Coordinates of C-alpha atoms and ligand atoms in Angstrom, one line a residue:
M1258 CA 101.2 -100.2 10.7
S1259 CA 100.1 -96.9 12.7
R1260 CA 103.0 -94.5 12.6
Q1261 CA 104.5 -93.2 15.7
F1262 CA 105.5 -89.4 16.4
D1263 CA 106.6 -87.7 19.7
V1264 CA 104.5 -84.9 19.4
A1265 CA 101.5 -84.7 17.2
I1266 CA 99.8 -81.3 16.7
I1267 CA 95.5 -81.3 15.9
G1268 CA 95.6 -77.8 13.8
G1269 CA 97.8 -76.2 11.2
G1270 CA 96.4 -72.9 10.9
V1271 CA 98.6 -69.8 12.4
I1272 CA 99.3 -71.5 15.7
G1273 CA 99.9 -75.1 14.9
S1274 CA 102.4 -73.7 12.7
A1275 CA 104.0 -72.0 14.7
V1276 CA 103.9 -74.4 17.5
A1277 CA 105.4 -76.8 15.1
R1278 CA 107.8 -74.7 14.3
E1279 CA 108.6 -74.1 17.8
L1280 CA 109.3 -77.4 18.6
S1281 CA 111.1 -78.0 15.7
R1282 CA 114.2 -76.6 17.5
Y1283 CA 114.4 -80.0 19.5
K1284 CA 115.3 -83.3 18.4
L1285 CA 111.2 -84.8 18.4
S1286 CA 109.1 -86.2 15.3
I1287 CA 106.2 -84.1 15.2
C1288 CA 103.1 -84.3 12.9
V1289 CA 100.5 -81.7 12.6
L1290 CA 97.5 -83.2 11.7
E1291 CA 95.1 -80.6 9.4
K1292 CA 91.6 -81.5 8.4
E1293 CA 91.8 -79.5 5.2
L1294 CA 94.1 -79.5 2.3
D1295 CA 96.7 -76.5 3.5
V1296 CA 97.0 -74.5 6.6
C1297 CA 95.0 -71.1 5.8
N1298 CA 91.7 -72.8 5.3
G1299 CA 90.2 -72.1 9.0
V1300 CA 90.7 -68.3 11.2
S1301 CA 94.0 -67.8 10.0
G1302 CA 93.0 -67.3 6.2
H1303 CA 89.9 -65.3 7.3
N1304 CA 91.4 -62.2 9.5
T1305 CA 92.7 -58.7 8.9
G1306 CA 96.3 -59.1 9.0
L1307 CA 97.2 -56.6 12.0
L1308 CA 100.1 -56.7 14.3
H1309 CA 98.6 -55.7 17.1
S1310 CA 100.0 -53.4 19.8
G1311 CA 98.3 -55.1 23.0
I1312 CA 96.2 -52.0 23.8
L1313 CA 92.5 -54.1 23.0
H1314 CA 92.7 -56.0 26.2
K1315 CA 93.7 -55.3 30.2
A1316 CA 96.9 -55.6 31.5
G1317 CA 97.7 -58.7 33.0
T1318 CA 96.0 -61.0 30.5
L1319 CA 97.7 -63.7 29.2
R1320 CA 96.3 -61.8 25.7
T1321 CA 97.8 -58.7 26.5
E1322 CA 101.6 -60.4 27.7
C1323 CA 101.5 -62.8 24.4
C1324 CA 100.4 -59.8 22.0
K1325 CA 103.0 -57.4 23.4
E1326 CA 106.0 -59.7 22.9
G1327 CA 104.6 -60.9 19.7
N1328 CA 104.7 -57.3 18.4
A1329 CA 108.2 -56.3 20.1
E1330 CA 109.7 -59.2 18.0
F1331 CA 108.0 -59.0 14.3
E1332 CA 111.2 -57.1 12.9
R1333 CA 113.0 -60.2 13.7
V1334 CA 110.9 -62.9 13.0
A1335 CA 109.3 -61.1 9.6
E1336 CA 113.3 -61.0 8.1
E1337 CA 114.0 -64.7 9.8
L1338 CA 110.8 -65.8 7.4
D1339 CA 110.6 -63.5 4.6
V1340 CA 107.6 -62.3 5.2
P1341 CA 106.4 -59.0 4.3
F1342 CA 105.3 -56.5 6.9
R1343 CA 105.3 -52.8 7.4
R1344 CA 105.2 -51.1 10.9
C1345 CA 103.3 -48.5 10.2
G1346 CA 101.1 -47.5 13.7
K1347 CA 97.3 -47.1 13.4
F1348 CA 94.4 -44.6 14.7
I1349 CA 91.8 -44.9 17.0
V1350 CA 89.6 -42.1 16.0
A1351 CA 86.5 -40.1 17.8
F1352 CA 83.6 -38.3 16.7
G1353 CA 81.8 -35.3 18.9
E1354 CA 82.5 -35.2 22.8
E1355 CA 80.8 -38.5 24.0
E1356 CA 83.2 -40.7 22.2
K1357 CA 86.1 -38.6 22.9
K1358 CA 85.4 -39.4 26.7
R1359 CA 85.5 -43.8 25.8
L1360 CA 88.6 -42.4 23.4
V1361 CA 90.3 -41.1 26.6
S1362 CA 89.5 -43.7 28.5
F1363 CA 91.0 -46.0 26.3
Y1364 CA 94.0 -44.2 25.7
H1365 CA 94.3 -44.5 29.6
R1366 CA 94.3 -48.2 28.9
G1367 CA 97.1 -47.8 26.1
I1368 CA 99.4 -46.2 29.0
E1369 CA 98.5 -48.6 31.7
N1370 CA 99.6 -51.6 29.4
E1371 CA 102.5 -49.8 28.6
I1372 CA 102.0 -49.4 24.5
P1373 CA 105.3 -47.8 23.8
G1374 CA 104.7 -44.1 21.5
I1375 CA 101.1 -43.6 22.2
T1376 CA 99.3 -40.4 21.2
M1377 CA 96.2 -38.4 22.1
L1378 CA 95.9 -36.0 18.3
T1379 CA 93.2 -33.5 17.3
G1380 CA 91.3 -33.8 14.1
E1381 CA 93.8 -31.7 12.3
E1382 CA 97.1 -33.2 13.4
L1383 CA 95.2 -36.6 12.6
R1384 CA 95.1 -35.2 8.7
E1385 CA 98.2 -34.0 8.9
K1386 CA 99.8 -37.4 9.1
E1387 CA 96.9 -39.9 7.2
P1388 CA 95.1 -36.6 5.3
N1389 CA 91.7 -39.2 4.3
A1390 CA 91.2 -40.3 7.6
K1391 CA 88.0 -38.7 9.5
G1392 CA 87.3 -38.1 12.8
D1393 CA 87.7 -35.1 15.8
H1394 CA 90.1 -36.7 18.2
A1395 CA 92.4 -39.4 17.7
I1396 CA 95.0 -41.7 19.4
Y1397 CA 97.7 -42.5 17.5
I1398 CA 100.0 -46.1 18.2
P1399 CA 102.8 -46.2 16.3
S1400 CA 103.8 -49.9 17.2
A1401 CA 101.4 -51.2 15.2
G1402 CA 101.7 -53.0 11.9
I1403 CA 100.5 -55.1 8.3
L1404 CA 101.3 -57.9 7.2
C1405 CA 99.7 -60.8 5.1
P1406 CA 97.9 -63.6 7.3
F1407 CA 98.7 -66.0 4.5
T1408 CA 102.7 -65.6 3.9
Y1409 CA 102.9 -65.3 7.7
T1410 CA 101.0 -69.1 8.1
I1411 CA 102.3 -70.5 5.4
A1412 CA 105.9 -69.4 5.9
L1413 CA 105.7 -70.6 9.4
A1414 CA 105.0 -73.9 8.2
E1415 CA 107.0 -74.1 5.5
N1416 CA 110.1 -73.4 8.3
A1417 CA 108.8 -75.6 10.3
A1418 CA 108.7 -79.0 7.9
M1419 CA 111.7 -77.7 6.5
N1420 CA 112.9 -78.3 10.3
G1421 CA 111.4 -82.2 9.8
V1422 CA 107.7 -81.3 10.3
T1423 CA 106.0 -83.9 9.1
Y1424 CA 102.2 -82.0 8.0
L1425 CA 99.8 -84.4 6.5
F1426 CA 96.6 -82.4 5.2
G1427 CA 93.3 -84.2 4.7
S1428 CA 93.6 -86.1 8.3
E1429 CA 90.6 -85.0 10.2
V1430 CA 91.2 -85.8 13.8
T1431 CA 87.9 -88.2 14.9
G1432 CA 89.2 -89.5 18.2
L1433 CA 91.8 -89.6 20.9
A1434 CA 92.7 -92.5 23.6
Y1435 CA 95.3 -92.9 25.8
K1436 CA 97.0 -96.0 26.0
E1437 CA 100.2 -97.6 27.0
K1438 CA 102.1 -93.8 27.2
N1439 CA 100.9 -93.2 23.7
Y1440 CA 98.0 -91.0 22.6
E1441 CA 96.1 -93.4 20.0
I1442 CA 94.6 -90.8 17.3
R1443 CA 92.5 -91.6 14.9
T1444 CA 91.5 -89.7 11.7
D1445 CA 89.4 -90.6 8.7
Q1446 CA 93.4 -91.9 7.4
G1447 CA 94.0 -94.1 9.1
I1448 CA 95.6 -94.1 13.4
L1449 CA 98.8 -92.5 14.5
M1450 CA 100.4 -92.7 18.3
A1451 CA 102.4 -89.8 19.8
R1452 CA 103.5 -89.8 23.1
W1453 CA 101.9 -85.9 23.3
I1454 CA 99.5 -84.1 21.8
V1455 CA 99.2 -80.7 21.3
N1456 CA 95.4 -79.3 20.7
C1457 CA 95.4 -75.9 18.2
A1458 CA 92.5 -76.8 16.6
G1459 CA 91.1 -73.2 16.3
L1460 CA 87.1 -73.0 16.4
Y1461 CA 86.9 -76.4 16.7
A1462 CA 88.9 -76.9 20.1
Y1463 CA 86.6 -77.2 22.3
K1464 CA 85.7 -80.7 21.0
F1465 CA 89.5 -81.8 21.6
S1466 CA 89.5 -79.9 25.2
A1467 CA 86.3 -81.7 26.4
M1468 CA 88.0 -85.3 24.9
L1469 CA 91.1 -84.8 26.6
G1470 CA 89.7 -84.0 29.7
F1471 CA 90.1 -80.2 30.2
G1472 CA 87.1 -79.4 30.6
E1473 CA 83.4 -78.1 28.5
Y1474 CA 84.0 -74.8 26.9
K1475 CA 81.1 -73.5 25.4
P1476 CA 81.6 -72.1 21.9
D1477 CA 80.0 -68.5 21.1
R1478 CA 81.3 -67.5 18.3
V1479 CA 81.2 -64.0 16.1
K1480 CA 81.4 -63.4 13.0
G1481 CA 82.6 -60.4 11.2
E1482 CA 82.1 -59.7 7.6
Y1483 CA 84.5 -57.6 5.1
L1484 CA 84.7 -55.8 2.1
I1485 CA 87.9 -55.5 -0.2
L1486 CA 89.0 -52.2 -2.0
D1487 CA 91.0 -52.4 -5.4
K1488 CA 94.0 -51.1 -5.4
H1489 CA 93.5 -47.8 -7.0
V1490 CA 92.9 -46.3 -4.1
G1491 CA 95.3 -48.2 -2.1
S1492 CA 97.5 -45.6 -1.8
E1493 CA 94.9 -43.7 -0.3
L1494 CA 95.4 -44.8 3.3
S1495 CA 98.8 -45.6 4.8
R1496 CA 97.7 -46.7 8.4
P1497 CA 94.8 -48.6 10.0
I1498 CA 91.8 -46.2 11.1
Y1499 CA 89.3 -48.0 14.1
P1500 CA 86.9 -46.2 15.4
T1501 CA 86.8 -45.6 19.0
P1502 CA 85.1 -48.7 20.7
N1503 CA 81.7 -49.2 22.1
E1504 CA 80.9 -49.3 25.7
Y1505 CA 81.3 -52.9 26.0
G1506 CA 85.4 -52.5 24.4
A1507 CA 84.1 -53.9 20.6
F1508 CA 85.3 -52.0 17.9
D1509 CA 82.6 -51.6 15.0
V1510 CA 83.9 -51.8 11.4
H1511 CA 87.1 -50.4 10.8
V1512 CA 89.4 -49.5 7.7
T1513 CA 93.1 -51.3 7.4
P1514 CA 95.5 -51.1 4.3
T1515 CA 96.8 -54.5 3.4
I1516 CA 100.6 -55.1 2.9
D1517 CA 99.9 -55.7 -0.6
G1518 CA 98.0 -52.3 -1.4
N1519 CA 94.3 -53.1 -0.8
I1520 CA 91.9 -51.9 1.3
L1521 CA 89.9 -54.3 3.8
V1522 CA 86.4 -52.4 5.3
G1523 CA 85.5 -54.7 8.0
P1524 CA 84.8 -56.8 10.5
T1525 CA 81.3 -56.4 11.0
I1526 CA 80.4 -58.1 14.6
E1527 CA 77.6 -60.1 14.8
N1528 CA 76.9 -63.1 17.6
I1529 CA 76.3 -66.1 15.6
G1530 CA 76.3 -68.6 18.8
S1531 CA 77.8 -72.0 18.5
G1532 CA 77.5 -71.9 14.1
I1533 CA 80.8 -71.3 11.7
D1534 CA 78.8 -68.9 9.0
Y1535 CA 81.3 -67.8 6.2
D1536 CA 78.5 -66.3 4.0
A1537 CA 78.9 -62.7 2.6
T1538 CA 75.2 -60.8 3.0
E1539 CA 73.7 -58.1 0.9
G1540 CA 72.8 -56.1 4.4
M1541 CA 76.3 -56.5 6.0
I1542 CA 77.8 -55.4 2.6
R1543 CA 75.7 -52.4 3.0
H1544 CA 76.6 -51.6 6.3
L1545 CA 80.2 -51.8 5.6
G1546 CA 79.9 -49.1 2.6
E1547 CA 78.3 -46.8 5.3
K1548 CA 80.7 -47.3 8.1
G1549 CA 83.6 -47.8 5.9
K1550 CA 82.9 -44.1 4.3
E1551 CA 82.6 -42.5 8.3
L1552 CA 86.2 -43.3 8.7
F1553 CA 87.2 -43.4 4.6
S1554 CA 85.8 -41.7 2.1
Y1555 CA 87.0 -43.8 -0.7
T1556 CA 84.7 -46.8 0.7
K1557 CA 82.7 -46.4 -2.5
R1558 CA 81.0 -49.1 -4.8
E1559 CA 83.2 -48.8 -8.1
Y1560 CA 86.3 -49.8 -5.6
Y1561 CA 84.9 -53.1 -4.1
I1562 CA 86.1 -56.5 -5.9
R1563 CA 85.4 -59.1 -2.8
N1564 CA 84.1 -59.9 0.0
Y1565 CA 84.6 -62.6 2.9
A1566 CA 83.8 -63.4 6.4
G1567 CA 85.8 -64.5 9.0
V1568 CA 84.7 -66.1 12.5
F1569 CA 86.2 -65.7 16.0
P1570 CA 86.5 -69.2 18.2
S1571 CA 85.3 -67.1 21.0
L1572 CA 84.7 -69.2 24.4
K1573 CA 83.0 -68.4 27.7
N1574 CA 83.9 -69.5 31.0
P1575 CA 80.9 -72.3 31.9
E1576 CA 80.5 -70.6 35.3
S1577 CA 80.3 -67.1 34.6
D1578 CA 79.8 -66.9 31.3
E1579 CA 82.7 -64.5 30.7
E1580 CA 84.6 -64.4 27.4
L1581 CA 88.1 -66.7 28.2
D1582 CA 91.9 -65.6 28.0
F1583 CA 94.1 -67.2 25.9
Q1584 CA 94.1 -70.8 27.6
I1585 CA 97.6 -72.7 27.2
Q1586 CA 96.9 -75.9 29.7
T1587 CA 98.2 -78.8 30.8
K1588 CA 97.0 -80.6 33.8
E1589 CA 98.7 -82.8 36.4
S1590 CA 95.9 -86.1 36.3
I1591 CA 96.5 -85.5 31.9
P1592 CA 99.4 -87.3 30.2
C1593 CA 101.1 -85.6 28.1
A1594 CA 98.9 -82.9 26.2
V1595 CA 98.7 -78.8 25.6
N1596 CA 95.4 -77.7 25.5
V1597 CA 95.1 -74.5 23.4
V1598 CA 91.9 -72.8 23.4
G1599 CA 90.3 -69.8 23.1
I1600 CA 92.8 -68.4 20.7
N1601 CA 90.5 -65.5 19.1
S1602 CA 92.4 -62.1 18.6
P1603 CA 95.3 -61.1 18.3
G1604 CA 96.0 -64.5 18.0
L1605 CA 98.0 -63.8 14.7
T1606 CA 100.3 -61.2 16.8
S1607 CA 101.1 -63.6 19.9
A1608 CA 101.5 -67.1 17.7
L1609 CA 104.9 -67.6 18.3
P1610 CA 104.9 -66.0 22.0
I1611 CA 102.3 -68.9 22.4
A1612 CA 104.4 -71.6 20.9
R1613 CA 107.5 -70.5 23.0
R1614 CA 104.8 -71.0 25.8
V1615 CA 103.6 -74.6 24.8
A1616 CA 107.0 -75.6 24.6
E1617 CA 107.9 -74.6 27.9
K1618 CA 105.3 -77.0 29.1
I1619 CA 106.8 -80.1 27.5
K1620 CA 109.5 -78.8 28.9
E1621 CA 108.5 -78.5 32.8
R1622 CA 107.7 -82.3 32.0
E1623 CA 110.7 -83.7 29.6
K1624 CA 114.1 -82.3 28.1
P1625 CA 114.2 -83.3 24.7
A1626 CA 117.7 -82.9 22.9
V1627 CA 117.8 -79.4 21.1
N1628 CA 118.1 -80.0 16.7
R1629 CA 121.6 -78.6 16.2
A1630 CA 120.5 -78.3 12.6
Y1631 CA 117.2 -75.8 13.2
D1632 CA 117.2 -73.6 10.9
P1633 CA 115.1 -70.4 11.8
K1634 CA 115.2 -69.3 7.7
R1635 CA 113.4 -69.5 5.2
K1636 CA 113.1 -67.6 2.1
G1637 CA 110.0 -66.5 0.2
I1638 CA 108.9 -66.7 -3.4
V1639 CA 110.8 -64.2 -5.6
R1640 CA 108.1 -61.9 -6.8
F1641 CA 108.3 -60.7 -10.0
G1642 CA 106.4 -57.5 -10.3
A1643 CA 108.2 -56.7 -7.2
Q1644 CA 111.6 -56.1 -9.3
S1645 CA 113.1 -53.1 -11.2
E1646 CA 113.2 -54.2 -15.2
E1647 CA 117.0 -54.7 -14.9
G1648 CA 115.5 -57.6 -11.8
K1649 CA 112.9 -58.1 -14.2
R1650 CA 115.4 -59.4 -16.9
R1651 CA 117.8 -61.0 -14.9
L1652 CA 115.2 -63.4 -13.9
I1653 CA 113.7 -64.3 -17.4
E1654 CA 117.3 -65.3 -18.4
E1655 CA 117.4 -67.6 -15.3
D1656 CA 114.3 -68.9 -16.0
A1657 CA 112.0 -68.8 -19.4
D1658 CA 108.9 -69.4 -17.2
Y1659 CA 109.2 -66.0 -15.1
G1660 CA 108.6 -64.1 -18.7
E1661 CA 104.7 -66.4 -18.9
I1662 CA 102.8 -63.7 -16.9
Y1663 CA 99.8 -65.8 -15.8
C1664 CA 97.7 -63.1 -13.4
R1665 CA 97.5 -60.0 -15.3
C1666 CA 96.0 -57.8 -12.0
E1667 CA 98.9 -59.0 -10.1
C1668 CA 101.5 -59.9 -12.4
V1669 CA 102.1 -63.4 -11.0
T1670 CA 103.8 -65.0 -13.7
K1671 CA 104.3 -69.2 -14.5
A1672 CA 107.6 -69.5 -12.3
E1673 CA 105.8 -68.2 -9.3
I1674 CA 102.5 -70.5 -10.0
K1675 CA 105.1 -73.6 -10.5
Q1676 CA 107.4 -72.7 -7.2
A1677 CA 104.3 -72.2 -5.1
M1678 CA 102.7 -75.7 -6.3
H1679 CA 106.3 -77.8 -5.5
N1680 CA 106.9 -76.2 -2.2
I1681 CA 107.8 -78.0 1.0
L1682 CA 104.3 -78.4 2.3
G1683 CA 103.1 -80.0 -1.4
V1684 CA 100.2 -77.7 -2.9
S1685 CA 97.3 -79.1 -4.3
T1686 CA 94.7 -76.8 -4.8
V1687 CA 93.8 -73.6 -6.3
S1688 CA 93.4 -71.4 -3.2
G1689 CA 96.6 -72.5 -2.2
I1690 CA 98.7 -70.9 -5.0
K1691 CA 96.6 -68.2 -4.3
Y1692 CA 97.5 -67.5 -0.7
R1693 CA 101.8 -68.3 -2.3
T1694 CA 101.3 -66.2 -5.0
R1695 CA 98.5 -63.7 -5.3
A1696 CA 96.8 -65.0 -8.5
T1697 CA 93.4 -64.5 -8.5
M1698 CA 93.3 -61.6 -5.5
G1699 CA 93.5 -58.7 -8.5
R1700 CA 90.3 -57.5 -9.7
C1701 CA 89.5 -59.6 -12.1
Q1702 CA 89.3 -62.3 -9.3
G1703 CA 90.6 -65.2 -11.3
G1704 CA 88.9 -64.7 -14.7
Y1705 CA 91.8 -64.2 -16.4
C1706 CA 94.1 -66.8 -14.6
E1707 CA 91.9 -69.7 -12.7
T1708 CA 91.5 -71.6 -15.5
R1709 CA 95.1 -71.8 -16.3
I1710 CA 96.1 -72.0 -13.0
A1711 CA 93.9 -75.7 -13.0
S1712 CA 95.5 -76.9 -15.8
L1713 CA 98.7 -75.8 -14.8
L1714 CA 97.9 -77.9 -11.7
Q1715 CA 97.0 -80.3 -14.0
E1716 CA 100.0 -80.9 -15.9
E1717 CA 102.4 -80.6 -13.0
L1718 CA 101.1 -82.5 -10.4
G1719 CA 99.9 -85.3 -13.0
K1720 CA 96.1 -85.2 -12.2
D1721 CA 93.2 -85.3 -13.8
K1722 CA 90.9 -82.0 -14.7
K1723 CA 87.6 -83.8 -12.8
E1724 CA 90.4 -83.9 -9.1
I1725 CA 91.3 -80.2 -9.6
V1726 CA 89.9 -78.4 -6.1
L1727 CA 89.5 -75.0 -5.3
N1728 CA 90.4 -75.1 -1.9
K1729 CA 88.7 -78.7 0.0
K1730 CA 88.4 -82.2 -0.5
D1731 CA 85.4 -82.0 -2.6
A1732 CA 85.5 -78.5 -4.1
Y1733 CA 86.1 -80.0 -7.6
M1734 CA 86.4 -76.8 -10.3
F1735 CA 84.8 -78.9 -13.1
T1736 CA 82.2 -81.5 -12.5
G1737 CA 81.0 -81.8 -15.9
E1738 CA 81.4 -81.0 -19.5
V1739 CA 79.3 -77.8 -21.3
K1740 CA 79.8 -79.2 -24.2
P1741 CA 81.7 -82.1 -25.7
Y1742 CA 85.6 -82.1 -25.9
E1743 CA 86.4 -82.5 -29.7
E1744 CA 90.2 -83.0 -30.4
A1745 CA 91.7 -80.1 -33.2
Ligands
FAD2066 C1 87.7 -61.8 11.6 C2 88.6 -61.7 12.6 C3 89.9 -60.8 12.2 C4 91.4 -61.5 13.1 N1 92.3 -59.6 12.9 C5 93.2 -60.3 13.8 C6 94.7 -59.8 13.5 O1 94.3 -58.2 12.9 N2 95.5 -59.6 13.9 C7 95.7 -60.8 15.0 O2 96.7 -60.9 15.3 N3 94.8 -61.6 15.0 C8 93.6 -61.4 14.1 N4 92.5 -62.3 14.5 C9 92.5 -63.6 15.3 C10 93.4 -64.6 14.3 O3 93.2 -64.5 13.1 C11 93.0 -65.6 15.0 O4 93.4 -65.7 16.5 C12 94.0 -67.5 14.5 O5 94.1 -67.1 13.4 C13 93.9 -68.2 15.6 O6 94.5 -69.5 14.6 P1 94.6 -70.7 15.1 O7 95.7 -71.5 14.4 O8 94.0 -70.8 16.0 O9 93.2 -71.5 13.8 P2 93.1 -72.0 12.8 O10 93.7 -71.2 12.1 O11 91.0 -71.8 12.5 O12 93.6 -73.4 13.0 C14 93.0 -74.6 13.3 C15 93.0 -75.3 12.7 O13 92.8 -76.8 13.0 C16 91.9 -77.8 12.1 N5 91.1 -78.7 12.5 C17 90.0 -78.0 13.4 N6 89.7 -79.5 13.6 C18 90.4 -80.6 13.3 C19 90.5 -82.1 13.1 N7 89.2 -82.6 13.6 N8 90.9 -82.1 13.0 C20 92.5 -82.0 11.8 N9 92.4 -80.1 12.1 C21 91.3 -79.8 12.2 C22 91.8 -76.6 11.3 O14 91.1 -76.9 9.7 C23 92.4 -75.3 11.0 O15 92.8 -75.3 10.1 C24 91.4 -62.3 13.7 C25 89.7 -63.3 13.9 C26 88.8 -63.0 13.3 C27 88.0 -64.4 13.0

């Protein structure tokens, strides 16, 4: 028998999870259909983690409106969801007089967009604030901030689940049909029924847009590669440094401290058309090294610990060929569907404002009763490494597993890993543990702890070692034996 929901959300990235949380304020049965085994495997797990200010796009666009709203409310959101966040500000720097002209016109965009506290600085004033930053001139934007995109997406999803939302992982939506006031949703795990559909499928949202009848958008994707620098140099930079945007308004490689103490160099900008490609390439690593050094001199090979890539789900207007603004659409002729497409940067910053607009669209057609049990608060895992000596002692007294270090680089204990596994969303992958605890994210990149985490997954979830996956359905950690196993 198929399952029936009031609302089915396709896609459990930061947008789908923010929508799920927002809708859980109402008495609605809600499911999130996610093709991957966790919430951070799409665009939401491959970005910079910057809380943007709203200067990037023109005044009057939905992007700018949602970004400014998301930026202004983030202290409250971070507190509710127990998400570490620092409103550190950021710099955009220029070299020479030519770039200064573009920087000044960008500064005027900031004034027009009413970005609070934005100031022009000389090179000397820049270095007074950020001694290791390079540049002859700069704009300072105090409202920008940094957060962990994994923690934020997970926190939204966990809070939605705590408020009654059902997450169905490993459920790829393959078809939709509207029948007798319900959508019949075909997935690779079977059929579900829902009165409402919300399309939050990120890089694949254009497909459901066409299926639902909202229009055929052409994906025109941009790939961005990054380098991650070791925490050894993390203390050398306290705020992101961006170069002046080029004549088309695009930013080349920038340098961003992460909330956990690393430095990100990137992303690069590479148009990849309609493809999706997460490969990290040698040429781009070289480019990142050269460009990163122009802004921050500690961009040196000895500090590189990892590279990764993200893909922007940018969409073009089929008529004008221009990049589309964020789209949150309903249509009189299409029953009970909200189409959320074109959500590229600053989608992380804008997730909750987008979610509120989705909820408003649903409330234009029906008046769902308020869920009086809704609780906006969620508590994260208590981090052993962040405690005082006294705090650490107390944690070990309460739970001896806090006394066993699994990840040495990031100081993550067995207790934290177990809490991540038994989390309300049900975590079954090694990456799921990584995103929730930072185990494997340090200098050795899992050399020490990855197999120990895999063993604990087997033990705690009662799985065979051949069932343990890194991050996806078929990404098995162990596919055979190097030498026959002998019982001691
Ligand atoms: C390189 C880069 C840097 C960025 N930096 C920033 C930044 O610093 N600050 C900021 O605010 N924004 C930033 N962004 C933008 C931000 O990351 C995105 O706007 C946001 O993550 C989009 O979230 P999403 O939920 O729409 O997409 P996703 O996270 O991709 O979620 C969509 C989900 O839908 C699922 N899905 C797709 N098809 C199906 C299907 N058929 N069935 C079931 N599930 C399906 C996918 O698996 C995926 O999990 C950046 C983006 C990139 C690429």
